[in-house]
CSV table of C-alpha atoms in Angstrom, one decimal:
chain,number,residue,atom,x,y,z
A,1488,MET,CA,76.3,36.9,15.7
A,1489,SER,CA,73.8,36.3,12.9
A,1490,ALA,CA,75.5,33.3,11.2
A,1491,PRO,CA,75.3,30.8,14.1
A,1492,GLN,CA,71.7,32.0,14.8
A,1493,ASP,CA,70.8,31.6,11.1
A,1494,GLU,CA,72.1,28.1,11.2
A,1495,GLN,CA,70.3,27.3,14.4
A,1496,PHE,CA,66.9,28.5,13.1
A,1497,GLY,CA,67.4,27.4,9.5
A,1498,PHE,CA,67.2,30.9,8.2
A,1499,ALA,CA,67.9,31.6,4.5
A,1500,PRO,CA,70.4,34.3,3.6
A,1501,ASP,CA,68.8,37.8,3.2
A,1502,TYR,CA,69.7,37.9,-0.5
A,1503,ASP,CA,67.6,34.7,-1.1
A,1504,SER,CA,64.5,36.8,-1.7
A,1505,PRO,CA,62.8,38.1,-4.8
A,1506,VAL,CA,65.3,40.3,-6.8
A,1507,PRO,CA,64.5,44.0,-6.4
A,1508,TYR,CA,64.4,44.8,-10.1
A,1509,MET,CA,63.0,48.2,-9.8
A,1510,GLN,CA,65.7,49.5,-7.5
A,1511,ARG,CA,68.4,47.6,-9.3
A,1512,THR,CA,67.3,49.3,-12.6
A,1513,ARG,CA,67.1,52.7,-11.1
A,1514,ASP,CA,70.6,52.4,-9.6
A,1515,TYR,CA,72.0,50.9,-12.7
A,1516,TYR,CA,70.9,53.7,-15.0
A,1517,ALA,CA,71.9,56.3,-12.6
A,1518,ALA,CA,75.4,54.7,-12.4
A,1519,ILE,CA,75.8,54.9,-16.2
A,1520,GLY,CA,74.7,58.5,-16.3
A,1521,TYR,CA,70.9,58.6,-16.7
A,1522,THR,CA,69.9,60.5,-13.6
A,1523,THR,CA,66.2,60.9,-14.2
A,1524,PRO,CA,64.7,57.8,-12.5
A,1525,TYR,CA,62.2,55.7,-14.5
A,1526,ARG,CA,58.6,55.9,-13.3
A,1527,TRP,CA,57.4,52.4,-12.9
A,1528,ALA,CA,53.6,51.9,-13.4
A,1529,HIS,CA,52.0,51.8,-10.0
A,1530,TYR,CA,48.4,51.1,-9.0
A,1531,VAL,CA,46.9,50.0,-5.6
A,1532,ASP,CA,43.8,48.3,-7.0
A,1533,ALA,CA,43.3,46.0,-9.9
A,1534,PRO,CA,40.3,44.9,-12.1
A,1535,PHE,CA,39.2,41.4,-11.7
A,1536,GLN,CA,37.0,39.1,-13.8
A,1537,GLN,CA,35.9,35.6,-12.6
A,1538,LEU,CA,36.1,32.8,-15.1
A,1539,THR,CA,32.7,32.6,-16.9
A,1540,LYS,CA,33.1,28.9,-17.6
A,1541,PRO,CA,35.5,26.1,-16.6
A,1542,LEU,CA,38.9,26.0,-18.2
A,1543,SER,CA,38.0,22.7,-19.8
A,1544,GLN,CA,35.5,24.7,-21.8
A,1545,SER,CA,37.5,27.9,-22.3
A,1546,ARG,CA,39.6,29.2,-25.2
A,1547,VAL,CA,43.0,30.3,-24.0
A,1548,THR,CA,45.6,32.5,-25.7
A,1549,ILE,CA,49.2,33.5,-25.0
A,1550,ILE,CA,50.6,37.1,-25.0
A,1551,THR,CA,54.3,37.2,-25.2
A,1552,THR,CA,57.1,39.8,-25.4
A,1553,ALA,CA,59.4,37.5,-27.4
A,1554,ALA,CA,60.1,38.4,-31.0
A,1555,PRO,CA,59.9,36.3,-34.2
A,1556,TYR,CA,63.4,35.4,-35.4
A,1557,ASP,CA,64.5,37.4,-38.4
A,1558,PRO,CA,67.9,36.4,-39.8
A,1559,ALA,CA,68.3,39.9,-41.3
A,1560,ARG,CA,68.4,41.5,-37.8
A,1561,GLY,CA,71.7,40.3,-36.4
A,1562,ASP,CA,72.6,37.8,-33.8
A,1563,GLN,CA,69.5,36.5,-32.0
A,1564,GLY,CA,70.9,33.1,-31.0
A,1565,PRO,CA,71.4,31.6,-27.6
A,1566,GLY,CA,73.7,33.8,-25.5
A,1567,ALA,CA,73.6,36.6,-28.0
A,1568,ALA,CA,74.4,40.1,-26.6
A,1569,TYR,CA,71.6,42.5,-26.3
A,1570,ASN,CA,70.3,43.2,-29.8
A,1571,GLY,CA,68.2,46.3,-30.1
A,1572,GLY,CA,67.9,45.7,-33.8
A,1573,ALA,CA,65.6,42.7,-33.2
A,1574,LYS,CA,63.0,44.7,-31.3
A,1575,PHE,CA,59.4,45.0,-32.6
A,1576,TYR,CA,57.2,48.1,-32.1
A,1577,THR,CA,53.7,47.0,-33.1
A,1578,VAL,CA,51.5,44.2,-31.9
A,1579,TYR,CA,51.9,41.0,-34.0
A,1580,ASP,CA,50.1,37.7,-34.0
A,1581,GLY,CA,51.0,34.1,-34.9
A,1582,ASP,CA,49.1,30.9,-35.9
A,1583,THR,CA,49.0,28.6,-32.9
A,1584,SER,CA,48.6,25.6,-35.1
A,1585,LYS,CA,52.2,26.1,-36.4
A,1586,GLN,CA,55.6,26.0,-34.9
A,1587,HIS,CA,57.3,29.4,-34.2
A,1588,ASP,CA,60.9,30.5,-33.6
A,1589,LEU,CA,60.5,33.3,-31.0
A,1590,ARG,CA,63.6,34.7,-29.4
A,1591,ILE,CA,64.5,37.2,-26.6
A,1592,SER,CA,67.8,38.7,-27.8
A,1593,HIS,CA,66.1,42.1,-28.0
A,1594,ILE,CA,65.4,42.4,-24.3
A,1595,GLY,CA,67.3,42.4,-21.0
A,1596,TYR,CA,66.9,38.9,-19.7
A,1597,ASP,CA,69.5,37.4,-17.3
A,1598,ARG,CA,72.3,36.6,-19.7
A,1599,LYS,CA,74.7,35.4,-17.0
A,1600,HIS,CA,72.5,32.7,-15.5
A,1601,THR,CA,70.5,31.5,-18.4
A,1602,THR,CA,71.4,31.0,-22.1
A,1603,ALA,CA,68.1,31.2,-23.9
A,1604,THR,CA,68.5,27.8,-25.5
A,1605,ASP,CA,65.0,26.6,-24.9
A,1606,SER,CA,62.0,28.8,-26.0
A,1607,GLY,CA,59.8,26.7,-23.8
A,1608,THR,CA,61.0,28.8,-20.9
A,1609,TRP,CA,59.4,32.0,-22.4
A,1610,PHE,CA,56.8,30.7,-24.9
A,1611,PRO,CA,54.6,28.0,-23.4
A,1612,LEU,CA,52.6,27.2,-26.6
A,1613,PRO,CA,53.7,23.5,-26.6
A,1614,GLN,CA,52.5,23.1,-23.0
A,1615,LEU,CA,49.3,24.9,-23.8
A,1616,LEU,CA,48.6,22.5,-26.7
A,1617,LYS,CA,49.3,19.5,-24.4
A,1618,ALA,CA,46.9,20.9,-21.8
A,1619,LYS,CA,44.2,21.1,-24.5
A,1620,ALA,CA,44.9,17.5,-25.7
A,1621,ALA,CA,44.6,16.3,-22.1
A,1622,GLY,CA,41.2,18.1,-21.7
A,1623,ARG,CA,42.6,20.6,-19.2
A,1624,LEU,CA,41.6,23.4,-21.6
A,1625,GLY,CA,38.7,23.6,-24.0
A,1626,ASP,CA,40.7,25.2,-26.8
A,1627,VAL,CA,43.8,27.1,-27.7
A,1628,ALA,CA,42.9,30.3,-29.6
A,1629,PRO,CA,43.8,30.4,-33.3
A,1630,ARG,CA,46.4,33.1,-32.6
A,1631,PHE,CA,48.9,34.2,-30.0
A,1632,PHE,CA,49.9,37.8,-29.7
A,1633,GLY,CA,53.2,39.7,-29.3
A,1634,ALA,CA,53.2,42.8,-27.1
A,1635,PRO,CA,56.0,45.3,-27.8
A,1636,THR,CA,58.2,46.0,-24.8
A,1637,ASN,CA,57.6,49.7,-24.6
A,1638,ARG,CA,59.0,52.0,-21.9
A,1639,SER,CA,56.2,54.4,-22.8
A,1640,HIS,CA,53.2,53.8,-20.5
A,1641,ARG,CA,51.0,55.8,-22.9
A,1642,VAL,CA,51.8,53.7,-25.9
A,1643,THR,CA,51.2,50.5,-24.0
A,1644,LEU,CA,47.9,51.8,-22.5
A,1645,ASP,CA,46.5,53.7,-25.4
A,1646,THR,CA,47.8,51.7,-28.4
A,1647,ASP,CA,49.1,48.2,-27.8
A,1648,ALA,CA,46.7,47.0,-25.1
A,1649,PRO,CA,43.6,48.0,-27.0
A,1650,GLU,CA,45.0,46.4,-30.1
A,1651,ILE,CA,45.6,43.1,-28.3
A,1652,LEU,CA,42.1,43.3,-26.8
A,1653,ALA,CA,40.5,43.8,-30.2
A,1654,ARG,CA,42.4,40.8,-31.6
A,1655,CYS,CA,41.4,38.7,-28.6
A,1656,ARG,CA,37.8,39.6,-29.2
A,1657,GLU,CA,38.1,38.6,-32.9
A,1658,ASP,CA,39.3,35.2,-31.8
A,1659,LYS,CA,36.6,34.8,-29.1
A,1660,VAL,CA,39.3,34.4,-26.4
A,1661,ASP,CA,38.0,33.5,-22.9
A,1662,VAL,CA,41.3,33.6,-21.0
A,1663,ALA,CA,44.8,35.1,-21.6
A,1664,VAL,CA,48.1,33.9,-20.3
A,1665,LEU,CA,50.8,36.6,-20.4
A,1666,VAL,CA,54.5,35.7,-20.4
A,1667,PRO,CA,57.0,38.6,-20.0
A,1668,ASN,CA,60.8,38.3,-19.9
A,1669,CYS,CA,62.8,41.5,-19.1
A,1670,PRO,CA,61.9,44.1,-16.4
A,1671,VAL,CA,60.0,46.4,-18.7
A,1672,CYS,CA,58.4,43.4,-20.3
A,1673,HIS,CA,56.9,42.6,-16.9
A,1674,GLN,CA,55.4,46.1,-16.7
A,1675,THR,CA,54.0,45.8,-20.3
A,1676,ALA,CA,52.4,42.4,-19.4
A,1677,ALA,CA,50.9,43.8,-16.3
A,1678,LEU,CA,49.4,46.8,-18.1
A,1679,VAL,CA,48.0,44.6,-20.8
A,1680,ALA,CA,46.5,42.2,-18.3
A,1681,ARG,CA,44.8,45.0,-16.5
A,1682,HIS,CA,43.3,46.3,-19.8
A,1683,LEU,CA,42.0,42.9,-20.8
A,1684,GLU,CA,40.5,42.3,-17.3
A,1685,GLU,CA,38.8,45.7,-17.4
A,1686,ASN,CA,37.2,44.6,-20.6
A,1687,GLY,CA,36.0,41.1,-19.5
A,1688,ILE,CA,38.8,38.7,-20.2
A,1689,PRO,CA,40.3,36.9,-17.2
A,1690,THR,CA,44.2,36.8,-17.2
A,1691,VAL,CA,47.2,35.4,-15.4
A,1692,VAL,CA,50.7,36.8,-15.6
A,1693,MET,CA,53.5,34.2,-15.4
A,1694,GLY,CA,56.7,36.1,-14.4
A,1695,CYS,CA,60.0,36.3,-12.6
A,1696,ALA,CA,60.0,40.0,-11.6
A,1697,LYS,CA,57.7,40.0,-8.5
A,1698,ASP,CA,58.2,43.6,-7.5
A,1699,ILE,CA,57.4,45.1,-10.9
A,1700,VAL,CA,54.2,43.0,-11.4
A,1701,GLU,CA,52.9,43.6,-8.0
A,1702,HIS,CA,53.7,47.3,-8.1
A,1703,ALA,CA,51.5,47.6,-11.2
A,1704,ALA,CA,48.8,45.6,-9.5
A,1705,VAL,CA,47.5,42.7,-11.7
A,1706,PRO,CA,44.5,40.4,-11.2
A,1707,ARG,CA,46.5,37.2,-11.0
A,1708,PHE,CA,50.2,36.4,-10.9
A,1709,LEU,CA,52.2,33.2,-10.8
A,1710,PHE,CA,55.7,34.1,-9.6
A,1711,SER,CA,58.6,31.9,-10.5
A,1712,ASP,CA,61.8,32.9,-8.5
A,1713,PHE,CA,64.0,32.2,-11.6
A,1714,PRO,CA,66.4,34.4,-13.6
A,1715,LEU,CA,64.7,36.7,-16.1
A,1716,GLY,CA,63.9,34.8,-19.3
A,1717,ASN,CA,62.4,31.8,-17.6
A,1718,SER,CA,58.8,32.8,-16.8
A,1719,ALA,CA,57.4,29.6,-18.2
A,1720,GLY,CA,59.8,27.1,-16.4
A,1721,LYS,CA,63.3,25.8,-16.4
A,1722,PRO,CA,65.2,25.3,-19.7
A,1723,HIS,CA,65.2,21.7,-21.0
A,1724,ASP,CA,63.0,20.6,-18.2
A,1725,GLU,CA,59.6,19.6,-19.5
A,1726,ALA,CA,58.3,18.7,-16.1
A,1727,SER,CA,59.1,22.2,-14.8
A,1728,GLN,CA,57.5,23.8,-17.7
A,1729,ALA,CA,54.3,21.6,-17.4
A,1730,LEU,CA,54.1,22.4,-13.7
A,1731,THR,CA,54.6,26.1,-14.2
A,1732,LEU,CA,51.7,26.3,-16.7
A,1733,GLU,CA,49.5,24.1,-14.5
A,1734,LEU,CA,50.2,26.4,-11.5
A,1735,ALA,CA,49.2,29.4,-13.6
A,1736,LEU,CA,45.9,27.7,-14.6
A,1737,ARG,CA,45.3,26.9,-10.9
A,1738,VAL,CA,45.7,30.6,-10.1
A,1739,LEU,CA,43.1,31.4,-12.8
A,1740,GLU,CA,40.7,28.9,-11.2
A,1741,SER,CA,41.2,29.6,-7.6
A,1742,ALA,CA,41.7,33.4,-7.2
A,1743,VAL,CA,38.8,35.0,-5.4
A,1744,GLY,CA,39.9,38.5,-6.0
A,1745,ALA,CA,42.4,40.8,-7.6
A,1746,ARG,CA,46.1,41.0,-6.7
A,1747,THR,CA,46.3,37.2,-6.1
A,1748,THR,CA,49.9,36.0,-6.2
A,1749,MET,CA,51.0,32.4,-6.1
A,1750,GLN,CA,54.7,31.5,-5.8
A,1751,SER,CA,55.9,28.4,-7.6
A,1752,PRO,CA,57.6,26.0,-5.2
A,1753,LEU,CA,60.3,25.3,-7.7
A,1754,ARG,CA,63.8,26.7,-7.1
A,1755,TRP,CA,66.4,27.6,-9.7
A,1756,SER,CA,69.2,26.1,-7.7
A,1757,ASP,CA,70.2,25.3,-4.2
A,1758,ASP,CA,72.6,28.3,-4.4
A,1759,ALA,CA,70.7,31.5,-4.5
A,1760,SER,CA,73.7,33.8,-5.1
A,1761,TRP,CA,72.6,34.2,-8.7
A,1762,LYS,CA,70.2,36.8,-7.3
A,1763,LEU,CA,73.1,39.1,-6.5
A,1764,ASP,CA,74.2,39.6,-10.1
A,1765,TYR,CA,71.6,41.1,-12.4
A,1766,ASN,CA,72.4,44.8,-13.0
A,1767,ASN,CA,74.0,45.1,-9.6
A,1768,VAL,CA,76.3,48.2,-9.8
A,1769,ALA,CA,78.0,47.1,-6.5
A,1770,GLN,CA,79.6,44.4,-8.5
A,1771,MET,CA,80.7,46.5,-11.5
A,1772,SER,CA,83.9,48.4,-12.0
A,1773,PRO,CA,83.9,52.0,-13.4
A,1774,GLU,CA,85.3,50.6,-16.6
A,1775,GLU,CA,82.5,48.1,-16.9
A,1776,LEU,CA,79.9,50.9,-16.3
A,1777,ALA,CA,81.5,53.0,-19.0
A,1778,ARG,CA,81.5,50.2,-21.4
A,1779,ARG,CA,77.8,49.5,-20.7
A,1780,ARG,CA,76.9,53.2,-21.2
A,1781,ALA,CA,78.6,53.2,-24.6
A,1782,GLU,CA,76.8,50.0,-25.6
A,1783,PHE,CA,73.5,51.4,-24.3
A,1784,ASP,CA,73.9,54.5,-26.4
A,1785,ARG,CA,74.8,52.4,-29.5
A,1786,GLN,CA,71.7,50.3,-29.1
A,1787,LYS,CA,69.5,53.3,-28.6
A,1788,GLU,CA,70.7,54.6,-32.0
A,1789,ILE,CA,69.9,51.3,-33.6
A,1790,ALA,CA,66.4,51.2,-32.1
A,1791,ARG,CA,65.8,54.8,-33.1
A,1792,GLY,CA,66.6,53.9,-36.7
A,1793,ASN,CA,64.4,50.8,-36.7
A,1794,ARG,CA,61.5,52.7,-35.2
A,1795,ALA,CA,61.7,55.4,-37.8
A,1796,ALA,CA,61.9,52.8,-40.6
C-alpha cells in the first residue's frame, strides 16, 4: 500500500532521515557484548552568546577532533582501519599560518562511504583563510585547537573544555567553529561549545550526527546530512566545502537564540541507502560481530598503553 502512495505524493523512503547514531551505537555495543548502555550527554537548555561585533571584524578559530599525523603510530592513511594508537589525550594547538597534516584514523568515521582522502572535509582551515582574504572574517586566530575525543564527560567538562577556553582567551578569540567527526567527537564538540558559550565566546558546531549534537543542546549547529568524517563538506569538492563554511557563518550571524539548527541543502548522493550501513547490527553476521569484538578489545589495550605512556 505504501509504495504507490509514496510515489504519488513524492515521499522519501523512511530511512532517508538523519542517522540515529545514539541508538545505533547502543545496539552495536550491546551486540558485541557490552551490555551497559553509554550515557550520552543530555541537556534541555543551552547557553547563548550573541556576536559582539560583525564577523568581518571578528577573530575566528577552529576546534577539531582530528589528530596530527605521526608516522610512528601505525597506518593513518586514507582508508586505514581504526587505529587507536593514533589517539591523543590532551588538548593540542597548531599554528594557523602553516599547513598541517591532520587525520582521522583514530576515530569511528564512516569507512564504508568515505575514504578520508581530503582533509578539507574535516579541517576547514583553508576555507577559513579564504574567508579572511575575502573580507568575510576579520582574522583567523593564530592557533587552532585539538579536542581529545573522550568518552568521559568529566574529563571533557573539567579538563579539556577549560583548557581550550584558556587558550582561546590567550589568542583573543571572538568566535569558535567546532568540527567533530565520529559519534563521540560530536558529543565532545557539543560540550566544548557549551563551555565556551557559557564563558562569552560564540560558537557554531559543524557536524553530521544530528541526534547527538541536539541531545547535548548546543547554541548553534550546522547539520550536513553526510557520512561521518565530512562535517566540513564533500571530499574533493571545494564548492561544497566553501558553502558548508559559509552556512556555518550564517548560523553564527542569524541565530536569535540557543539550540538553533540549520540543515545544509547539500545531499551526499541521490541514493540515501548509505544511511542504513553505519554500525547497523541488523546487517552484520554473528561472525562479523565476534570479529569486531576482538578488534575492539585489541584497540582498547593499545589505547590503554598509550594513555599510560
